[in-house]
Amino acid sequence: MSKTDYDKILVINSGSSSLKFMLFSMEHETMIAKGLVERIGTDKPRLVYKPVGKEPLTKDVSAPTHGEALQHVCEVLVDPERGVLKSLSEVGAIGHRVLHGGEAITKPVLCSEEVKNIIRACIPLGPLHNPANLAGIEACEKICPGTPNVAVFDTQFHTTMPRYAYLYAIPMKYYTEDKIRKYGFHGTSHNFVTHATAEFLKKPVEELNAIICHLGNGSSIAAVKNGKCFDTTMGLTPLQGLMMGTRCGDIDPAVCVFLGRKGLSPDEIDTLLNKKSGFYAMNGIASADMRDTIAAAESGNEDAKNAMLMFAHRVALYIGGYYTLIGGADAVVFTGGIGENSDEARQLIIERLNALGCFLDAEKNRATHGQVAVISTKESTLPAIVMPTNEELMIARETYRIVTQ
Ligand code: ADP
């Protein structure tokens, strides 16, 4: 087969109750269609389909499992009126976002039985995502037989961390027997932004030192040294590190012991720290959303103001630490829903980076929402850059590379 046979790459992000998709033409890396099936397994599943240059469509569908959901996606992609493909055989390969590949998987891979077994073996490390990711792969194998499936893992970018960065200082048997260690997440985004930043700075990626701040509902920072991940804020699970929409981030682990002794079950502690903490717990308005928090802070809500300061304080703390550990950086980079769009959050963070030689250009910062821009002053020795992420395109690129190499 020639490269053009692989031009169309379908990207699937299969969650516990949703299946998101994006179809790319790789010749110019253009997105042709996107959408999702949501509420899979409920009595009200819905297909949302947005083809570029054609009428969008939203309709109720029947989707008891990911298999039926994918069937609807395939049908709409070849629909005579709204479709963007003549036949499904035009899809050269399918790229899947997979949460957890553990230590075994360090790069994107063609899905084989062995790879699926690894994804299965990592279910204890990603209990919500890995089963859904696997369901997406198996649905594609059934509905598009013969089309290669490639798995791109959220953890793989971080597999270059040194041992002293990823081990927790607890008895080694929990690492050797249970694989308890730092893994890190958002790897596809950190990888995309690392490459995009190197290109923007006109530097070979192997020479790039950068601190990538992916700030969204879930937030993490990656310290990138010579183009590779040296450390990251998320850990065994996405709970560690920064304060997030509903996750607490770093706390004294003894808090869990304390809550356990108080009578909360492991599941209750899990829910408390993952779903009821972070901005949701701290901003006085019980919302996980940054826009709501900013609006509340602007209207004088002291809890919301404090939540913003807590967030900025912790982000700046990690940036400072990582800056030292990687021996200085070419840039600190902001991405994700908050990083790309919230000039308020960026301002609070950058105001805390002056000791590193990073100073805010307030006007540029205010004018930057979702586009690439330098938002630090010319005099800054550590530039601050806003760089939109594109995880789906990164998955499509990796998938295309694997099937055409
Ligand atoms: P996820 O982690 O779910 O992918 P996103 O990266 O989309 O999340 O980020 C969602 C966050 O980005 C929300 O807290 C949202 O309020 C915030 N956000 C999006 N647009 C803006 C904006 N214009 N100003 C401030 N915050 C924004």
Coordinates of N, CA, C and O and ligand atoms in Angstrom, one line a residue, residues 216-218 289-291 336-338 341-342, ligand 1:
G216 N -6.3 22.4 32.7 CA -7.7 22.3 32.3 C -8.5 21.8 33.4 O -8.2 22.1 34.6
N217 N -9.5 21.1 33.2 CA -10.3 20.5 34.3 C -9.4 19.6 35.1 O -9.4 19.6 36.3
G218 N -8.6 18.8 34.4 CA -7.4 18.1 35.0 C -6.2 18.9 34.6 O -6.1 19.4 33.5
D289 N -15.6 24.8 37.5 CA -15.2 25.6 36.3 C -14.4 26.8 36.6 O -14.8 27.6 37.5
M290 N -13.4 27.0 35.9 CA -12.5 28.2 36.0 C -13.3 29.5 35.7 O -13.1 30.5 36.4
R291 N -14.1 29.5 34.7 CA -14.8 30.7 34.3 C -15.8 31.1 35.4 O -15.8 32.3 35.8
G336 N -4.0 23.7 27.4 CA -5.3 23.2 28.0 C -6.3 24.4 28.1 O -6.0 25.5 27.8
G337 N -7.5 24.0 28.5 CA -8.6 25.0 28.5 C -8.3 26.3 29.3 O -8.5 27.4 28.9
I338 N -7.7 26.1 30.5 CA -7.3 27.3 31.3 C -6.0 27.9 30.8 O -6.0 29.1 30.6
N341 N -6.8 29.8 27.6 CA -7.8 30.9 27.6 C -7.9 31.8 28.7 O -8.5 32.9 28.6
S342 N -7.4 31.4 29.9 CA -7.6 32.3 31.1 C -6.4 33.2 31.3 O -5.4 32.8 31.9
Ligands
ADP1 P1 -10.4 18.9 30.2 O1 -9.4 18.7 31.2 O2 -11.8 18.3 30.6 O3 -10.0 18.6 28.8 P2 -10.3 21.6 29.3 O4 -8.8 21.5 28.9 O5 -11.3 21.8 28.2 O6 -10.7 20.4 30.2 O7 -10.4 22.9 30.3 C1 -11.6 23.2 30.9 C2 -11.3 24.4 31.8 O8 -10.9 25.5 31.0 C3 -12.6 24.8 32.6 O9 -12.3 25.1 33.9 C4 -13.0 26.1 31.9 O10 -13.6 27.0 32.7 C5 -11.6 26.6 31.4 N1 -11.8 27.6 30.4 C6 -12.2 27.4 29.1 N2 -12.3 28.6 28.5 C7 -12.0 29.6 29.4 C8 -11.9 31.0 29.3 N3 -12.2 31.7 28.2 N4 -11.5 31.6 30.4 C9 -11.2 31.0 31.6 N5 -11.3 29.6 31.7 C10 -11.7 28.9 30.6

